[in-house]
Short mmCIF file of C-alpha atoms and ligand atoms in Angstrom, two decimals:
data_model
loop_
_atom_site.label_atom_id
_atom_site.label_comp_id
_atom_site.label_asym_id
_atom_site.label_seq_id
_atom_site.Cartn_x
_atom_site.Cartn_y
_atom_site.Cartn_z
CA MET A 1 11.34 -15.62 -8.48
CA SER A 2 9.63 -19.16 -7.15
CA ASP A 3 7.30 -18.77 -4.40
CA PHE A 4 8.30 -22.35 -3.24
CA THR A 5 9.89 -22.24 0.28
CA ASN A 6 11.77 -25.84 -0.55
CA GLY A 7 12.93 -27.78 -3.27
CA PHE A 8 10.88 -30.71 -2.86
CA TRP A 9 7.39 -28.93 -3.25
CA PRO A 10 8.09 -27.84 -7.20
CA TRP A 11 8.75 -31.89 -7.99
CA TYR A 12 5.80 -32.74 -6.29
CA VAL A 13 3.83 -30.04 -7.88
CA ALA A 14 5.41 -30.85 -11.77
CA ALA A 15 4.52 -34.73 -10.92
CA ILE A 16 1.26 -34.23 -10.18
CA SER A 17 0.53 -32.16 -13.45
CA VAL A 18 2.27 -34.60 -15.57
CA VAL A 19 0.76 -37.78 -13.88
CA SER A 20 -2.54 -36.43 -14.54
CA ILE A 21 -2.08 -35.45 -17.61
CA LEU A 22 -0.94 -39.20 -18.75
CA ALA A 23 -3.35 -40.96 -16.96
CA CYS A 24 -6.23 -39.03 -18.77
CA ALA A 25 -4.07 -39.97 -22.11
CA VAL A 26 -4.26 -43.61 -21.06
CA LEU A 27 -7.61 -43.57 -19.94
CA LEU A 28 -8.63 -42.08 -23.28
CA TRP A 29 -6.41 -45.09 -25.34
CA LEU A 30 -7.98 -47.96 -23.04
CA ALA A 31 -11.97 -46.61 -23.84
CA GLY A 32 -11.14 -46.68 -27.30
CA ARG A 33 -9.91 -50.03 -27.39
CA VAL A 34 -11.63 -52.22 -24.29
CA THR A 35 -15.15 -53.81 -25.68
CA VAL A 36 -17.72 -55.24 -23.25
CA ASN A 37 -17.97 -58.68 -23.60
CA THR A 38 -21.45 -60.10 -24.26
CA PRO A 39 -22.67 -62.00 -21.10
CA ALA A 40 -22.14 -65.63 -22.01
CA GLY A 41 -26.02 -67.21 -22.65
CA GLN A 42 -26.94 -63.75 -24.28
CA ALA A 43 -27.32 -62.98 -28.03
CA ASN A 44 -24.69 -60.78 -29.05
CA ASP A 45 -26.96 -57.97 -30.12
CA ASN A 46 -24.04 -55.50 -29.72
CA THR A 47 -25.71 -54.43 -25.98
CA THR A 48 -23.88 -54.08 -22.75
CA GLY A 49 -26.64 -56.40 -21.32
CA HIS A 50 -28.07 -53.66 -18.97
CA VAL A 51 -31.42 -53.30 -18.72
CA TRP A 52 -33.44 -50.63 -16.94
CA ASP A 53 -37.34 -50.30 -17.25
CA GLU A 54 -37.34 -53.48 -18.86
CA ASP A 55 -36.67 -52.98 -22.19
CA LEU A 56 -34.50 -50.03 -22.00
CA ARG A 57 -30.80 -51.23 -23.27
CA GLU A 58 -27.26 -49.69 -23.19
CA PHE A 59 -25.54 -50.14 -26.85
CA ASN A 60 -21.89 -51.11 -27.01
CA ASN A 61 -20.73 -48.04 -29.51
CA PRO A 62 -17.43 -46.51 -29.21
CA LEU A 63 -17.18 -42.60 -27.64
CA PRO A 64 -18.11 -40.13 -30.71
CA ARG A 65 -15.23 -39.59 -32.90
CA TRP A 66 -15.53 -35.50 -32.66
CA TRP A 67 -15.76 -36.01 -28.82
CA MET A 68 -12.56 -38.14 -28.34
CA TRP A 69 -10.40 -35.64 -30.54
CA LEU A 70 -11.74 -32.69 -28.10
CA PHE A 71 -9.88 -34.78 -25.77
CA VAL A 72 -7.28 -35.78 -27.25
CA ILE A 73 -6.44 -31.75 -28.39
CA THR A 74 -6.88 -30.71 -24.44
CA VAL A 75 -4.02 -33.41 -23.51
CA VAL A 76 -1.99 -31.92 -26.31
CA PHE A 77 -2.93 -28.50 -25.35
CA SER A 78 -1.91 -28.89 -21.91
CA LEU A 79 1.36 -30.48 -22.62
CA ALA A 80 2.53 -27.35 -24.88
CA TYR A 81 1.06 -24.85 -22.43
CA LEU A 82 3.49 -26.43 -19.63
CA VAL A 83 6.45 -26.31 -21.99
CA ILE A 84 5.79 -22.79 -23.25
CA PHE A 85 4.75 -21.48 -19.85
CA PRO A 86 5.65 -21.84 -16.36
CA GLY A 87 3.29 -24.24 -14.85
CA LEU A 88 6.21 -27.16 -14.13
CA GLY A 89 7.03 -26.49 -10.43
CA SER A 90 9.90 -23.64 -10.69
CA TYR A 91 10.22 -24.56 -14.67
CA LYS A 92 10.14 -21.17 -16.56
CA GLY A 93 8.67 -22.09 -19.64
CA LEU A 94 10.11 -21.54 -23.24
CA LEU A 95 8.91 -17.79 -23.55
CA GLN A 96 10.37 -17.04 -19.96
CA TRP A 97 7.04 -15.37 -19.16
CA SER A 98 5.99 -13.98 -15.65
CA THR A 99 3.25 -11.49 -14.19
CA ASP A 100 5.88 -9.90 -12.91
CA ARG A 101 8.01 -8.90 -16.38
CA GLU A 102 4.18 -8.24 -17.85
CA HIS A 103 3.69 -5.78 -14.95
CA SER A 104 6.43 -4.02 -15.55
CA GLU A 105 6.46 -3.85 -18.99
CA ASP A 106 3.26 -2.51 -19.00
CA VAL A 107 4.22 -0.04 -16.24
CA GLY A 108 7.06 1.16 -18.76
CA ASN A 109 4.88 1.76 -21.74
CA LEU A 110 2.41 3.80 -19.71
CA SER A 111 5.25 5.65 -18.34
CA LYS A 112 6.36 6.63 -22.30
CA GLN A 113 2.89 7.45 -22.94
CA VAL A 114 2.89 10.38 -20.27
CA ALA A 115 6.38 11.25 -20.25
CA PRO A 116 5.96 14.43 -22.80
CA LEU A 117 3.18 15.66 -20.24
CA TYR A 118 5.30 15.23 -17.49
CA ALA A 119 8.43 16.63 -19.35
CA GLU A 120 6.48 19.93 -19.65
CA PHE A 121 5.78 20.06 -15.92
CA ALA A 122 9.56 19.00 -15.18
CA ALA A 123 10.45 22.35 -16.84
CA GLN A 124 8.78 24.32 -14.77
CA PRO A 125 9.13 25.06 -10.60
CA VAL A 126 6.73 23.63 -7.98
CA GLU A 127 6.10 26.54 -6.88
CA ALA A 128 4.25 27.64 -10.52
CA LEU A 129 2.80 24.19 -10.66
CA ALA A 130 0.96 24.83 -7.86
CA LYS A 131 -0.65 27.67 -9.50
CA ASP A 132 -1.28 25.20 -12.88
CA SER A 133 -4.61 23.75 -12.59
CA ARG A 134 -3.81 20.74 -15.37
CA ALA A 135 -0.69 19.75 -12.68
CA LEU A 136 -3.01 20.09 -10.03
CA ALA A 137 -5.40 18.08 -11.27
CA ILE A 138 -3.00 15.27 -11.97
CA GLY A 139 -1.09 15.95 -8.56
CA GLU A 140 -4.75 15.49 -6.86
CA ARG A 141 -4.89 11.98 -8.38
CA VAL A 142 -1.31 10.78 -7.25
CA PHE A 143 -2.36 12.06 -3.66
CA MET A 144 -5.42 10.01 -3.60
CA ASN A 145 -3.38 6.80 -4.94
CA ASN A 146 -0.30 7.12 -2.52
CA CYS A 147 -0.80 9.86 0.01
CA ALA A 148 -4.64 9.76 0.99
CA GLN A 149 -4.51 6.44 3.00
CA CYS A 150 -2.52 8.23 5.58
CA HIS A 151 -2.87 11.44 5.16
CA GLY A 152 -6.61 11.49 4.31
CA SER A 153 -8.32 11.89 1.10
CA ASP A 154 -8.64 15.73 2.20
CA ALA A 155 -5.31 16.16 3.14
CA ARG A 156 -6.19 17.02 6.77
CA GLY A 157 -4.37 14.01 8.15
CA SER A 158 -5.66 12.55 11.66
CA LYS A 159 -3.97 11.51 14.60
CA SER A 160 -0.08 11.13 14.17
CA TYR A 161 -0.16 11.85 10.33
CA PRO A 162 0.16 15.44 9.57
CA ASN A 163 -2.54 17.64 8.81
CA LEU A 164 -0.46 18.87 5.00
CA THR A 165 -3.52 21.83 4.55
CA ASN A 166 -1.98 23.56 7.79
CA SER A 167 -0.30 26.67 7.47
CA ASN A 168 3.98 26.85 7.74
CA ALA A 169 3.84 27.19 11.45
CA GLY A 170 1.75 23.88 11.83
CA TRP A 171 4.32 22.01 9.92
CA LEU A 172 7.07 19.86 11.37
CA GLY A 173 9.21 20.97 8.33
CA GLU A 174 9.40 24.21 6.52
CA ARG A 175 6.18 24.12 4.21
CA THR A 176 8.21 24.51 1.09
CA ALA A 177 8.77 22.73 -2.31
CA ALA A 178 12.05 21.68 -1.05
CA HIS A 179 10.89 19.95 2.04
CA ILE A 180 7.81 18.18 0.56
CA VAL A 181 9.68 17.12 -2.53
CA GLN A 182 12.29 15.60 -0.09
CA THR A 183 10.05 14.01 2.30
CA VAL A 184 8.30 12.31 -0.40
CA THR A 185 11.33 11.27 -2.14
CA ASN A 186 13.35 10.01 0.89
CA GLY A 187 10.50 9.80 4.09
CA ARG A 188 10.88 10.93 6.84
CA THR A 189 11.27 9.80 10.61
CA GLY A 190 10.13 12.25 13.68
CA MET A 191 11.74 11.38 16.94
CA MET A 192 11.31 12.46 20.19
CA PRO A 193 13.47 10.48 22.77
CA PRO A 194 11.83 9.68 26.12
CA MET A 195 12.02 12.44 28.41
CA ALA A 196 10.82 11.61 31.67
CA ALA A 197 13.86 10.95 33.63
CA ALA A 198 15.04 14.52 32.75
CA VAL A 199 12.10 15.72 34.35
CA GLY A 200 10.71 13.79 37.47
CA GLY A 201 7.71 11.55 38.62
CA GLU A 202 4.02 12.25 38.00
CA GLN A 203 3.60 15.56 40.04
CA GLU A 204 6.22 17.07 37.58
CA LEU A 205 5.11 15.70 34.52
CA SER A 206 1.82 17.15 35.45
CA GLU A 207 3.02 20.33 36.19
CA LEU A 208 5.26 20.62 32.95
CA ALA A 209 2.18 19.41 30.59
CA ASN A 210 0.28 22.43 32.00
CA TYR A 211 3.17 24.53 31.30
CA VAL A 212 3.06 23.35 27.85
CA LEU A 213 -0.51 23.98 27.72
CA SER A 214 -0.21 27.49 28.66
CA LEU A 215 1.98 28.08 25.81
CA SER A 216 -0.73 27.55 23.46
CA GLY A 217 -3.45 29.35 25.35
CA SER A 218 -5.38 26.10 26.01
CA PRO A 219 -7.08 25.89 29.54
CA TYR A 220 -4.52 24.98 32.13
CA ASN A 221 -3.80 24.98 35.85
CA ASP A 222 -2.04 28.15 36.80
CA ILE A 223 -0.26 27.09 39.81
CA LYS A 224 1.17 23.74 38.15
CA ALA A 225 2.19 25.91 34.94
CA PHE A 226 4.34 28.01 37.07
CA ARG A 227 6.14 25.52 38.91
CA GLY A 228 6.33 23.40 35.85
CA LYS A 229 7.75 26.26 33.81
CA ALA A 230 11.36 25.44 34.87
CA LYS A 231 11.41 21.82 33.71
CA PHE A 232 10.98 23.20 30.36
CA THR A 233 14.57 23.83 29.73
CA ALA A 234 14.68 20.07 29.34
CA CYS A 235 12.49 20.24 26.18
CA ALA A 236 13.85 23.77 24.90
CA ALA A 237 16.59 22.38 23.07
CA CYS A 238 14.22 20.74 20.22
CA HIS A 239 11.29 22.90 20.97
CA GLY A 240 13.06 26.22 21.36
CA ILE A 241 12.73 28.24 24.61
CA ASP A 242 9.47 29.71 23.54
CA GLY A 243 7.97 26.28 22.62
CA LYS A 244 7.63 27.43 19.14
CA GLY A 245 9.50 24.41 18.09
CA ASN A 246 12.80 23.77 15.13
CA LYS A 247 11.64 23.19 11.77
CA ALA A 248 15.33 21.89 11.03
CA LEU A 249 14.64 19.13 13.75
CA GLY A 250 11.13 18.58 12.95
CA ALA A 251 10.41 19.32 16.42
CA PRO A 252 6.76 20.63 16.14
CA ASN A 253 5.57 23.98 17.66
CA LEU A 254 3.88 23.70 21.05
CA THR A 255 2.09 27.08 20.88
CA ASP A 256 -0.18 26.55 18.16
CA ASP A 257 -3.52 25.07 17.95
CA TYR A 258 -2.10 21.83 16.20
CA TRP A 259 -1.69 18.97 17.90
CA LEU A 260 -0.62 16.06 15.56
CA HIS A 261 -0.33 13.67 18.43
CA GLY A 262 -3.10 14.76 20.56
CA TRP A 263 -3.96 17.76 23.01
CA GLY A 264 -4.53 17.81 26.45
CA GLU A 265 -2.36 16.97 29.50
CA ALA A 266 -2.68 13.22 29.42
CA ALA A 267 -1.39 13.33 25.72
CA ILE A 268 1.46 15.40 26.65
CA VAL A 269 2.47 13.74 29.93
CA ASN A 270 2.11 10.27 27.76
CA MET A 271 4.41 11.88 25.07
CA ILE A 272 7.27 13.00 27.36
CA LYS A 273 7.11 9.55 29.22
CA THR A 274 7.28 7.33 25.78
CA GLY A 275 8.66 9.48 23.42
CA LYS A 276 7.46 8.90 19.63
CA THR A 277 9.33 7.68 16.80
CA ASN A 278 6.80 8.24 13.67
CA ALA A 279 7.49 7.59 10.46
CA MET A 280 6.60 7.98 6.60
CA PRO A 281 7.91 5.63 4.10
CA ALA A 282 9.93 6.88 1.44
CA GLN A 283 7.76 7.19 -1.64
CA SER A 284 10.42 7.22 -4.32
CA PRO A 285 10.42 2.95 -5.15
CA LYS A 286 6.67 3.93 -5.84
CA LEU A 287 6.72 7.46 -7.47
CA THR A 288 8.83 8.76 -10.20
CA PRO A 289 10.89 12.20 -9.85
CA ASP A 290 8.29 13.44 -12.24
CA GLN A 291 5.60 12.33 -10.68
CA ILE A 292 6.84 13.44 -7.00
CA HIS A 293 7.16 17.02 -8.74
CA VAL A 294 3.41 17.54 -9.91
CA VAL A 295 2.32 16.04 -6.00
CA ALA A 296 4.31 18.24 -4.21
CA ALA A 297 2.72 20.85 -6.31
CA TYR A 298 -0.68 19.85 -5.04
CA VAL A 299 0.32 19.67 -1.66
CA LEU A 300 1.85 23.05 -1.33
CA SER A 301 -1.43 24.49 -3.04
CA LEU A 302 -3.42 23.31 -0.30
CA SER A 303 -3.36 26.12 2.09
CA GLY A 304 -3.50 28.97 -0.70
CA SER A 305 -1.43 29.61 -3.30
CA SER A 306 0.79 32.54 -1.64
CA PHE A 307 4.08 31.17 -0.70
CA PRO A 308 5.42 31.02 2.03
CA VAL A 309 2.14 31.31 3.51
CA ALA A 310 1.35 33.60 6.54
CA VAL A 311 1.50 32.23 9.91
CA THR A 312 -1.60 31.74 11.49
CA THR A 313 -2.22 33.02 15.36
CA PRO A 314 -3.36 30.08 17.68
CA GLY A 315 -7.03 29.10 17.33
CA ALA A 316 -6.80 29.87 13.68
CA ALA A 317 -4.88 26.58 12.28
CA ALA A 318 -6.97 24.84 9.54
CA ALA A 319 -8.99 22.21 11.29
CA PRO A 320 -6.78 20.30 13.68
CA ALA A 321 -6.09 16.49 13.81
CA VAL A 322 -7.35 16.31 17.33
CA THR A 323 -9.45 19.06 18.17
CA LYS A 324 -9.76 20.75 21.28
CA PRO A 325 -13.00 19.86 23.54
C1 HEC B 1 2.29 5.12 5.22
C2 HEC B 1 1.59 6.90 5.49
C3 HEC B 1 2.31 7.47 4.81
C4 HEC B 1 2.18 7.78 3.44
C5 HEC B 1 1.69 6.87 2.61
C6 HEC B 1 2.31 8.94 3.15
N1 HEC B 1 2.71 9.84 3.92
FE1 HEC B 1 3.39 11.82 4.36
N2 HEC B 1 3.87 11.20 6.38
C7 HEC B 1 3.24 10.34 6.98
C8 HEC B 1 3.74 10.66 8.37
C9 HEC B 1 3.78 9.69 9.69
C10 HEC B 1 4.41 11.68 8.64
C11 HEC B 1 4.78 12.52 9.82
C12 HEC B 1 6.34 12.02 9.99
C13 HEC B 1 6.89 12.87 11.06
O1 HEC B 1 6.38 12.67 12.47
O2 HEC B 1 8.20 13.14 11.03
C14 HEC B 1 4.65 12.37 7.05
C15 HEC B 1 4.82 13.69 6.78
C16 HEC B 1 4.49 14.21 5.62
C17 HEC B 1 5.04 15.72 5.46
C18 HEC B 1 5.98 16.62 6.18
C19 HEC B 1 4.63 17.38 7.04
C20 HEC B 1 5.45 18.36 8.08
O3 HEC B 1 4.51 18.59 8.83
O4 HEC B 1 6.51 18.49 7.82
C21 HEC B 1 4.92 15.75 4.06
C22 HEC B 1 5.14 16.88 3.10
C23 HEC B 1 4.12 14.36 3.45
N3 HEC B 1 3.85 13.61 4.12
C24 HEC B 1 3.66 14.48 2.19
C25 HEC B 1 3.08 13.10 2.22
C26 HEC B 1 2.47 13.13 0.30
C27 HEC B 1 2.50 14.24 -0.70
C28 HEC B 1 2.69 11.49 0.22
C29 HEC B 1 2.09 10.89 -0.98
C30 HEC B 1 3.14 10.99 -2.05
C31 HEC B 1 2.63 10.83 1.49
N4 HEC B 1 3.03 11.69 2.44
C32 HEC B 1 2.30 9.59 1.97
C33 HEC B 1 2.60 9.12 6.79
C34 HEC B 1 2.36 8.94 5.42
C1 HEC B 2 15.41 15.53 20.91
C2 HEC B 2 14.53 16.52 20.56
C3 HEC B 2 13.16 16.55 21.68
C4 HEC B 2 13.17 16.90 22.80
C5 HEC B 2 14.57 17.08 24.05
C6 HEC B 2 12.08 16.88 23.07
N1 HEC B 2 11.07 16.88 22.22
FE1 HEC B 2 9.06 17.03 21.91
N2 HEC B 2 9.02 16.43 20.30
C7 HEC B 2 10.14 15.92 19.29
C8 HEC B 2 9.81 16.02 17.83
C9 HEC B 2 10.72 15.68 16.81
C10 HEC B 2 8.75 15.79 18.15
C11 HEC B 2 7.26 15.19 16.62
C12 HEC B 2 7.57 13.63 16.87
C13 HEC B 2 7.02 13.59 15.31
O1 HEC B 2 7.68 13.58 14.30
O2 HEC B 2 5.75 13.11 15.13
C14 HEC B 2 7.87 16.16 19.44
C15 HEC B 2 6.59 15.96 19.47
C16 HEC B 2 6.33 16.52 20.58
C17 HEC B 2 4.96 16.75 21.33
C18 HEC B 2 3.76 16.45 20.36
C19 HEC B 2 3.31 17.99 19.32
C20 HEC B 2 2.02 17.30 18.86
O3 HEC B 2 1.80 18.57 18.08
O4 HEC B 2 1.19 16.36 19.31
C21 HEC B 2 4.78 17.25 22.84
C22 HEC B 2 3.67 17.98 23.40
C23 HEC B 2 6.34 17.25 22.58
N3 HEC B 2 6.95 16.88 21.74
C24 HEC B 2 6.48 17.95 24.11
C25 HEC B 2 7.79 17.65 24.55
C26 HEC B 2 8.31 18.33 26.06
C27 HEC B 2 7.21 18.52 27.02
C28 HEC B 2 9.54 18.12 26.48
C29 HEC B 2 10.74 17.84 27.27
C30 HEC B 2 10.49 17.22 28.51
C31 HEC B 2 10.05 17.40 24.57
N4 HEC B 2 8.98 17.49 23.81
C32 HEC B 2 11.31 17.03 24.54
C33 HEC B 2 11.77 16.47 19.55
C34 HEC B 2 12.00 16.72 20.95
#
């Protein structure tokens, strides 16, 4: 694909290239022919008549042959180059070479080289690979190159980017090979709608937020929480009557110590008011199914090697993205 934004620029660029090369050739030709005339009244001693420092004269010799030929070669080379490679506006060149094609060929060759290794891994279930140190070493590299920018190099995430070292209870979905493979392949979008209309004004929001805080054993205001409890019915459809979340919907557990979008009354009120659309882009355009298989094993291995992992009690979840004060 050409990067030119309209039909004029390719011609403009091509014209400048061709005219400059031809101008060089003409200059070369002229320089080979033109001789400097001896000024009238001076003896023709084969000098140009220029004199410096009283006796330093400039000889009127032609350019050295070898030097001329270098120039000729340069001109021929540039013309040949422009015929063979893309350089003249949007003309693609005889070889049809492009960086894009070279890159995909390189990627293709590399994939062929690593195919036997991946084939061995692909034949095993993700759960088995999660205990295979060779697979984990490769999975870690895939993770560092493709996931660490969002989930952190230690996979512990940050605000709005899930901590993948959490036990199952802290996950949005089930911490299983299938969920990880599905998420990495197709991406996912977590969506909580703005809910303030169903709750009320600032006071009701504050009361409900205190009730939510009470669910996780966080510090909270008793009276507010008591008054806010009834409003939680608006949330129960997704987060469950007990607030333990719904993994099928991706609604997080509100009773644990892990707060993906921030802990505290203000963060919860804000969540209810504005809602949240949190998306992870699909990685399938970048990664092959075999790579996803291996990186899933790495992620699965991050909080222990037995699956499914026991649900931790509040306060014991691995490093929350946002630690409580
Ligand atoms: C551009 C940022 C970004 C990249 C790159 C990214 N992720 Fe994510 N990932 C997210 C976000 C944001 C979420 C949470 C989506 C939501 O709220 O539903 C998420 C969710 C997940 C989940 C689900 C966690 C849960 O609690 O259910 C898994 C598993 C996951 N990512 C693994 C990976 C792996 C493995 C890679 C690399 C191959 C990767 N991610 C690359 C941003 C990213
Ligand atoms: C339609 C389903 C739905 C409803 C109704 C809903 N939520 Fe959510 N909520 C979600 C989802 C999904 C997420 C996670 C968004 C994401 O993927 O990042 C979420 C996230 C949250 C979080 C952030 C949790 C964290 O770990 O940081 C809080 C707090 C929260 N909801 C509170 C509430 C409250 C309070 C109500 C009731 C007023 C409510 N939600 C109603 C679906 C819902």
